[in-house]
Amino acid sequence: MLKWLLRAARGAMEGGITETVEGATRLLVPAASLTAAVPPREPAFYNPRARRNRDVSVLACAALARARRGEALVLEALAGLGARGVRLANESGGDVRAVLNDLNAAALGLAGRSAGLNGCGGRVEATSEEACRFLSARARAGERGALVDVDPFGSPARYLDCAIRATAHGGMLSITATDLQVLHGLFPAACARHYGGVPIRRTPHARETALRLVAGCAVAVGARLDTTLEPAFCESDMHYYRVYFRVRSRPDTRGGLGRVFHCGACGRRGVLGGRAACECGAAPLVAGPLWTGPLFDAPFAAAMRAECDGRRAGASCARLLERAEAEAAMPACYYTVDEVASRARSSPPRLARLIERLRRAGHGASPTSLDPTGFRTTAAMPEILECA
Ligand SMILES: C[S@@+](CC[C@H](N)C(=O)[O-])C[C@H]1O[C@@H](n2cnc3c(N)ncnc32)[C@H](O)[C@@H]1O
Ligand SMILES: [Zn+2]
């Protein structure tokens, strides 16, 4: 199969293909994708700006494989030209095998050649099927993945059932969403349709609300399948949201779905309790149903951080993971220094200094990995303003 795909791809694409390096992996990619503002989907899709999320995937896979005595089967349902899958097979260490699937046979041809370039061709298999068919067939054959990845254009919602079924007990599922306008509340009806929840527009912690909507949708699908999905790590960048879940084949009895609120009048926010009105008396904006539980698992973030040493993007990933570890036990809905400044009618306080002051005043406080200007705290806005 791989040989056939290789031949099919070669004739059509030889011209505009170039080699690039991500992490420790050589990748063959369309030259235009390195320069275009929006990477072309034909002949194969490659987005160089998604490198950081692939760096994180490698760390997650390496940590997972280490915990499984080196062995891990990766199922990548929408693999494109293998930027992620070939990197996982090449850089995760141990005996990581990857099955890369994509409807685009030409993209898989490039994946096969890239795997060959890196000497990991023996651990990379390629198949060209519709993603759900691919995942369902693997689940039926009992070849469930230790790591299953779903990285579509737009929403991952339609792939969740089969992706959850194709993930091994104790394994991990990672999903990407790039339908940012939907998740940020521009099209609330589409958000309700795809994610089963109401978004809110223009809050400083909009990224977190978006991630919680994505996580909530996957958790709800899992619950329906008597499978528990525990968010273990999440990240956002300009153009994507990603959530990693630990998957356990047992009924979900946690009831972690709920709503979050944001009060435009006083700045309070968090998981919505019983009251419909904010403490200040105003009616807050409300989003959900969505995931209201932890977004980060500190031991897993630490295990990923332990894999950073000696890697090309190791230092910046380690900083990200350090923040994730610190915020794991902190409340939902972060604040930003800019909103503090606009309420205090002053220039933005320095993040590290504000966190220090909050801690000295007896509040819990930490930075957040989701926004370089953001922080989490047990204090509410009135107390934050006293420390600003
Ligand atoms: C965002 S790209 C994947 C990028 C890749 N995971 C990476 O990290 O570079 C999405 C891919 O999904 C493929 N695709 C779209 N719909 C599909 C489907 N229903 N089944 C399988 N592949 C599909 C496209 O050909 C495209 O290569
Ligand atoms: Zn209020």
Coordinates of C-alpha atoms and ligand atoms in Angstrom, one line a residue:
M1 CA 0.0 0.0 0.0
L2 CA 2.7 2.4 1.0
K3 CA 4.7 1.7 -2.2
W4 CA 1.6 2.3 -4.3
L5 CA 1.0 5.6 -2.5
L6 CA 4.7 6.6 -3.0
R7 CA 4.5 6.0 -6.7
A8 CA 1.2 7.9 -7.1
A9 CA 2.6 10.9 -5.3
R10 CA 6.0 11.1 -6.9
G11 CA 4.9 11.7 -10.5
A12 CA 2.5 14.5 -9.6
M13 CA 4.6 16.4 -7.1
E14 CA 8.3 16.2 -7.7
G15 CA 8.5 19.9 -8.8
G16 CA 7.3 22.1 -6.0
I17 CA 8.5 19.9 -3.1
T18 CA 11.2 21.0 -0.7
E19 CA 12.8 19.7 2.5
T20 CA 12.3 21.4 5.8
V21 CA 13.3 20.4 9.4
E22 CA 11.0 20.4 12.4
G23 CA 12.4 19.3 15.7
A24 CA 14.8 16.6 14.8
T25 CA 12.8 15.4 11.7
R26 CA 13.3 16.1 8.0
L27 CA 10.1 16.7 6.2
L28 CA 9.2 16.9 2.6
V29 CA 6.6 19.7 2.1
P30 CA 5.2 21.8 -0.8
A31 CA 7.6 24.7 -1.1
A32 CA 4.6 27.1 -1.3
S33 CA 3.5 26.2 2.2
L34 CA 6.6 27.7 3.7
T35 CA 5.9 31.2 2.2
A36 CA 2.1 31.5 1.7
A37 CA 0.1 33.4 4.3
V38 CA -2.5 30.6 4.1
P39 CA -0.8 27.2 3.3
P40 CA -2.4 25.6 0.2
R41 CA -4.4 22.4 0.7
E42 CA -3.2 21.0 -2.7
P43 CA -1.1 19.1 -3.4
A44 CA -0.8 18.5 0.3
F45 CA -1.4 20.6 3.4
Y46 CA 1.4 21.6 5.7
N47 CA 1.2 24.5 8.2
P48 CA 4.6 25.6 9.5
R49 CA 2.9 27.7 12.1
A50 CA 1.5 24.6 13.8
R51 CA 5.1 23.5 14.7
R52 CA 4.6 24.3 18.4
N53 CA 1.6 22.1 18.7
R54 CA 3.5 19.3 17.0
D55 CA 6.5 19.9 19.4
V56 CA 4.0 19.4 22.3
S57 CA 2.6 16.3 20.6
V58 CA 6.1 14.8 20.5
L59 CA 6.5 15.5 24.2
A60 CA 3.1 14.0 25.0
C61 CA 3.9 10.9 23.0
A62 CA 7.3 10.5 24.5
A63 CA 5.9 10.8 28.0
L64 CA 3.2 8.3 27.2
A65 CA 5.6 5.8 25.6
R66 CA 8.0 6.1 28.6
A67 CA 5.1 5.2 30.9
R68 CA 4.3 2.2 28.7
R69 CA 7.8 0.8 28.7
G70 CA 8.6 2.4 25.4
E71 CA 5.8 0.9 23.4
A72 CA 3.0 3.0 21.8
L73 CA 0.8 2.8 18.8
V74 CA -0.2 6.1 17.3
L75 CA -3.3 6.4 15.1
E76 CA -3.3 9.7 13.3
A77 CA -6.7 9.9 11.5
L78 CA -6.1 13.1 9.5
A79 CA -2.3 13.0 9.0
G80 CA -1.8 15.3 6.0
L81 CA 1.8 14.8 4.8
G82 CA 2.9 13.3 8.1
A83 CA 4.4 16.3 9.8
R84 CA 3.0 15.1 13.2
G85 CA 3.0 11.3 12.7
V86 CA 6.5 11.1 11.2
R87 CA 7.8 13.3 14.0
L88 CA 6.1 11.1 16.6
A89 CA 7.7 8.0 15.2
N90 CA 11.1 9.6 14.8
E91 CA 11.4 11.7 18.0
S92 CA 9.4 10.0 20.8
G93 CA 12.0 7.4 21.6
G94 CA 11.2 3.8 22.5
D95 CA 9.2 1.6 20.0
V96 CA 6.6 4.1 18.8
R97 CA 4.7 2.9 15.7
A98 CA 2.5 5.3 13.8
V99 CA -0.3 4.6 11.4
L100 CA -1.0 7.7 9.3
N101 CA -4.3 8.1 7.6
D102 CA -5.5 10.7 5.2
L103 CA -7.9 11.0 2.2
N104 CA -5.1 12.7 0.3
A105 CA -2.9 9.9 -1.1
A106 CA -0.4 12.3 -2.5
A107 CA 0.1 13.7 1.1
L108 CA 0.7 10.2 2.4
G109 CA 3.2 9.6 -0.4
L110 CA 5.2 12.5 1.0
A111 CA 4.8 11.1 4.5
G112 CA 6.3 7.8 3.4
R113 CA 9.3 9.5 1.8
S114 CA 9.8 11.7 4.9
A115 CA 9.7 8.6 7.1
G116 CA 12.4 7.0 4.9
L117 CA 14.6 10.1 5.1
N118 CA 14.6 9.8 8.9
G119 CA 15.2 6.1 9.0
C120 CA 11.9 5.3 10.7
G121 CA 10.0 4.0 7.6
G122 CA 9.7 0.6 9.3
R123 CA 7.6 2.1 12.1
V124 CA 5.3 4.2 9.9
E125 CA 2.4 2.8 8.0
A126 CA 0.1 4.8 5.7
T127 CA -3.6 4.2 4.8
S128 CA -5.9 6.3 2.8
E129 CA -9.5 6.1 4.1
E130 CA -12.2 8.4 5.4
A131 CA -11.1 9.2 9.0
C132 CA -14.1 7.6 10.7
R133 CA -13.8 4.5 8.6
F134 CA -10.2 4.3 9.5
L135 CA -10.7 4.7 13.2
S136 CA -13.7 2.4 13.4
A137 CA -11.8 -0.4 11.5
R138 CA -8.9 -0.1 14.0
A139 CA -11.3 -0.3 16.9
R140 CA -13.1 -3.3 15.4
A141 CA -9.8 -5.1 14.8
G142 CA -8.8 -4.5 18.5
E143 CA -5.9 -2.3 17.3
R144 CA -6.7 0.7 19.5
G145 CA -4.2 3.5 19.8
A146 CA -2.2 4.5 22.8
L147 CA -2.3 7.9 21.2
V148 CA -5.1 8.8 18.8
D149 CA -4.9 12.2 17.1
V150 CA -7.7 14.1 15.3
D151 CA -6.4 17.2 13.5
P152 CA -9.1 18.3 11.0
F153 CA -9.8 21.6 9.2
G154 CA -12.4 23.2 11.4
S155 CA -14.3 21.3 14.1
P156 CA -13.3 17.8 15.4
A157 CA -16.9 17.1 16.6
R158 CA -17.8 14.7 13.9
Y159 CA -14.9 12.4 14.5
L160 CA -15.2 12.2 18.3
D161 CA -17.3 9.0 18.6
C162 CA -15.0 6.9 16.4
A163 CA -11.8 8.5 17.9
I164 CA -12.9 7.7 21.4
R165 CA -13.7 4.1 20.5
A166 CA -10.3 3.8 18.8
T167 CA -8.3 4.9 21.9
A168 CA -7.0 2.2 24.2
H169 CA -8.0 2.2 27.9
G170 CA -5.4 4.4 29.7
G171 CA -4.4 5.9 26.3
M172 CA -4.6 9.4 25.1
L173 CA -6.8 11.3 22.6
S174 CA -5.7 14.6 21.2
I175 CA -8.0 16.8 19.2
T176 CA -7.7 20.1 17.4
A177 CA -10.3 22.7 16.6
T178 CA -9.7 25.6 14.2
D179 CA -13.2 26.9 13.9
L180 CA -12.3 29.9 16.0
Q181 CA -15.2 32.1 15.0
V182 CA -17.7 29.5 16.1
L183 CA -16.0 28.9 19.4
H184 CA -15.6 32.7 20.0
G185 CA -19.3 33.3 19.7
L186 CA -19.7 34.7 16.2
F187 CA -22.0 31.9 15.1
P188 CA -23.7 30.7 18.3
A189 CA -26.1 28.4 16.5
A190 CA -23.1 26.5 14.9
C191 CA -21.5 26.3 18.3
A192 CA -24.6 24.7 19.8
R193 CA -24.8 22.3 16.9
H194 CA -21.2 21.2 16.9
Y195 CA -20.2 21.5 20.6
G196 CA -23.6 21.4 22.4
G197 CA -22.9 24.6 24.2
V198 CA -23.4 28.4 24.2
P199 CA -20.2 30.5 23.7
I200 CA -19.6 34.0 25.0
R201 CA -18.1 36.8 23.0
R202 CA -15.2 39.1 23.8
T203 CA -14.1 38.1 27.2
P204 CA -10.5 38.4 28.2
H205 CA -10.5 34.6 28.9
A206 CA -12.2 33.7 25.6
R207 CA -9.5 31.1 24.8
E208 CA -10.3 29.2 27.9
T209 CA -14.0 29.2 27.2
A210 CA -13.4 27.9 23.7
L211 CA -11.2 25.1 25.1
R212 CA -13.8 24.2 27.7
L213 CA -16.5 24.0 25.0
V214 CA -14.3 21.6 22.9
A215 CA -13.4 19.6 26.0
G216 CA -17.1 19.5 27.2
C217 CA -18.3 18.2 23.9
A218 CA -15.7 15.3 23.9
V219 CA -16.4 14.5 27.5
A220 CA -20.2 14.3 26.8
V221 CA -19.6 12.0 23.8
G222 CA -17.3 9.8 26.0
A223 CA -20.0 9.7 28.7
R224 CA -22.5 8.4 26.2
L225 CA -20.1 5.6 25.3
D226 CA -19.4 4.7 29.0
T227 CA -15.9 6.1 28.6
T228 CA -14.3 8.7 30.8
L229 CA -12.3 11.5 29.2
E230 CA -10.0 13.4 31.6
P231 CA -8.5 16.6 30.1
A232 CA -4.7 16.3 30.8
F233 CA -3.3 19.2 28.8
C234 CA -4.6 21.9 26.5
E235 CA -3.1 24.7 24.5
S236 CA -4.1 27.5 22.2
D237 CA -2.4 29.7 19.6
M238 CA -3.6 32.2 17.1
H239 CA -5.3 29.7 14.9
Y240 CA -6.0 26.5 16.8
Y241 CA -7.2 25.0 20.1
R242 CA -5.9 21.6 21.2
V243 CA -7.0 19.3 24.1
Y244 CA -5.4 16.1 25.3
F245 CA -7.5 13.6 27.2
R246 CA -6.7 10.5 29.2
V247 CA -9.2 7.9 28.1
R248 CA -10.5 5.3 30.4
S249 CA -13.0 2.6 29.4
R250 CA -15.4 3.1 32.4
P251 CA -18.6 5.0 33.0
D252 CA -18.1 8.7 33.6
T253 CA -19.6 9.4 37.1
R254 CA -18.0 12.8 37.6
G255 CA -20.6 15.2 36.2
G256 CA -18.0 17.8 35.2
L257 CA -20.2 19.6 32.8
G258 CA -21.6 23.0 33.8
R259 CA -21.5 26.7 33.0
V260 CA -19.1 29.5 33.5
F261 CA -20.0 33.2 33.9
H262 CA -18.4 36.5 33.3
C263 CA -19.7 39.7 34.8
G264 CA -19.0 42.7 32.6
A265 CA -20.0 45.1 35.4
C266 CA -17.6 44.0 38.2
G267 CA -15.2 41.6 36.4
R268 CA -16.1 38.6 38.5
R269 CA -16.0 35.2 36.7
G270 CA -15.8 31.5 37.3
V271 CA -17.9 28.4 37.4
L272 CA -21.5 29.3 37.8
G273 CA -23.0 28.1 41.1
G274 CA -26.8 28.2 41.9
R275 CA -27.3 31.9 41.5
A276 CA -28.3 33.5 38.2
A277 CA -27.1 37.0 39.2
C278 CA -23.5 38.0 40.0
E279 CA -22.6 39.0 43.6
C280 CA -22.7 42.6 42.5
G281 CA -26.3 42.2 41.4
A282 CA -25.7 42.5 37.6
A283 CA -26.7 39.8 35.1
P284 CA -23.5 38.0 33.9
L285 CA -22.8 36.5 30.5
V286 CA -23.0 32.7 30.7
A287 CA -21.4 30.0 28.5
G288 CA -22.0 26.3 28.4
P289 CA -22.7 23.5 29.0
L290 CA -19.0 23.0 28.9
W291 CA -16.2 21.3 30.8
T292 CA -15.8 23.0 34.2
G293 CA -13.2 20.7 35.7
P294 CA -9.4 20.8 35.5
L295 CA -7.8 21.5 32.1
F296 CA -4.3 20.3 33.1
D297 CA -3.0 17.3 34.9
A298 CA 0.1 18.4 36.8
P299 CA 1.8 15.0 36.9
F300 CA 1.3 14.6 33.1
A301 CA 2.6 18.2 32.4
A302 CA 5.6 17.3 34.6
A303 CA 6.2 14.1 32.7
M304 CA 6.1 16.0 29.4
R305 CA 8.5 18.6 30.8
A306 CA 10.9 15.8 31.7
E307 CA 11.1 15.0 28.0
C308 CA 12.1 18.6 27.0
D309 CA 15.9 18.2 27.6
G310 CA 18.0 18.3 24.6
R311 CA 15.2 19.1 22.1
R312 CA 15.2 22.0 19.7
A313 CA 12.2 23.8 21.2
G314 CA 12.8 22.2 24.6
A315 CA 13.3 25.5 26.5
S316 CA 10.2 27.2 25.3
C317 CA 8.1 24.1 25.7
A318 CA 9.4 23.6 29.3
R319 CA 8.3 27.2 30.1
L320 CA 4.8 26.5 28.8
L321 CA 4.6 23.2 30.7
E322 CA 5.9 24.8 33.9
R323 CA 3.0 27.3 33.7
A324 CA 0.6 24.4 33.0
E325 CA 1.8 22.6 36.1
A326 CA 1.4 25.7 38.3
E327 CA -2.2 26.5 37.0
A328 CA -3.5 22.9 37.2
A329 CA -5.1 23.3 40.6
M330 CA -6.1 27.0 40.2
P331 CA -9.7 28.2 39.5
A332 CA -11.4 28.3 36.1
C333 CA -11.4 31.6 34.0
Y334 CA -8.1 33.5 34.0
Y335 CA -7.7 37.3 34.2
T336 CA -5.3 39.5 32.1
V337 CA -3.1 42.4 33.2
D338 CA -4.7 44.6 30.5
E339 CA -8.2 44.3 31.9
V340 CA -6.8 45.0 35.4
A341 CA -5.2 48.1 33.9
S342 CA -8.4 49.3 32.2
R343 CA -10.4 48.9 35.4
A344 CA -7.7 50.5 37.5
R345 CA -7.3 53.2 34.8
S346 CA -3.5 52.7 34.9
S347 CA -0.8 51.1 32.8
P348 CA -0.8 47.3 33.0
P349 CA 0.9 45.9 36.1
R350 CA 3.9 43.6 35.6
L351 CA 2.5 40.0 35.7
A352 CA 5.1 38.5 38.0
R353 CA 4.8 41.4 40.4
L354 CA 1.0 41.2 40.5
I355 CA 1.1 37.5 41.2
E356 CA 3.6 38.1 44.0
R357 CA 1.4 40.7 45.6
L358 CA -1.7 38.5 45.3
R359 CA 0.2 35.7 47.0
R360 CA 1.4 38.0 49.8
A361 CA -2.2 39.1 50.3
G362 CA -3.0 35.5 51.0
H363 CA -4.6 34.6 47.6
G364 CA -3.7 31.7 45.4
A365 CA -2.2 33.1 42.1
S366 CA -0.3 31.7 39.1
P367 CA 0.4 32.6 35.5
T368 CA -1.5 30.7 32.8
S369 CA 0.0 28.9 29.8
L370 CA -3.0 30.0 27.8
D371 CA -2.1 33.7 27.6
P372 CA 1.2 35.4 28.2
T373 CA -0.6 38.3 29.8
G374 CA -2.9 36.1 31.8
F375 CA -3.0 34.8 35.4
R376 CA -5.3 32.7 37.6
T377 CA -6.2 33.6 41.1
T378 CA -8.5 32.7 43.9
A379 CA -9.1 36.5 44.4
A380 CA -12.0 38.3 42.7
M381 CA -11.6 41.5 40.7
P382 CA -12.1 43.9 43.7
E383 CA -9.2 42.2 45.6
I384 CA -7.1 42.0 42.4
L385 CA -7.5 45.8 42.0
E386 CA -6.3 46.3 45.6
C387 CA -3.0 44.5 44.7
A388 CA -2.5 46.1 41.3
Ligands
LIG1 C1 -5.2 20.1 9.2 S1 -4.7 18.9 8.0 C2 -3.8 17.7 9.0 C3 -2.4 18.2 9.4 C4 -1.5 17.3 10.1 N1 -2.2 16.5 11.1 C5 -0.3 18.0 10.6 O1 0.0 18.1 11.8 O2 0.5 18.5 9.8 C6 -6.2 18.0 7.8 C7 -6.1 16.8 6.8 O3 -7.3 16.1 6.8 C8 -7.5 15.5 5.6 N2 -8.9 15.1 5.5 C9 -10.0 16.0 5.4 N3 -11.2 15.3 5.6 C10 -10.8 14.0 5.8 C11 -11.5 12.8 6.1 N4 -12.9 12.9 6.2 N5 -10.9 11.7 6.3 C12 -9.5 11.6 6.2 N6 -8.8 12.7 5.9 C13 -9.4 13.9 5.8 C14 -7.0 16.5 4.6 O4 -6.6 15.9 3.4 C15 -5.8 17.2 5.4 O5 -4.6 16.6 5.0
ZN2 ZN -20.6 41.4 39.0

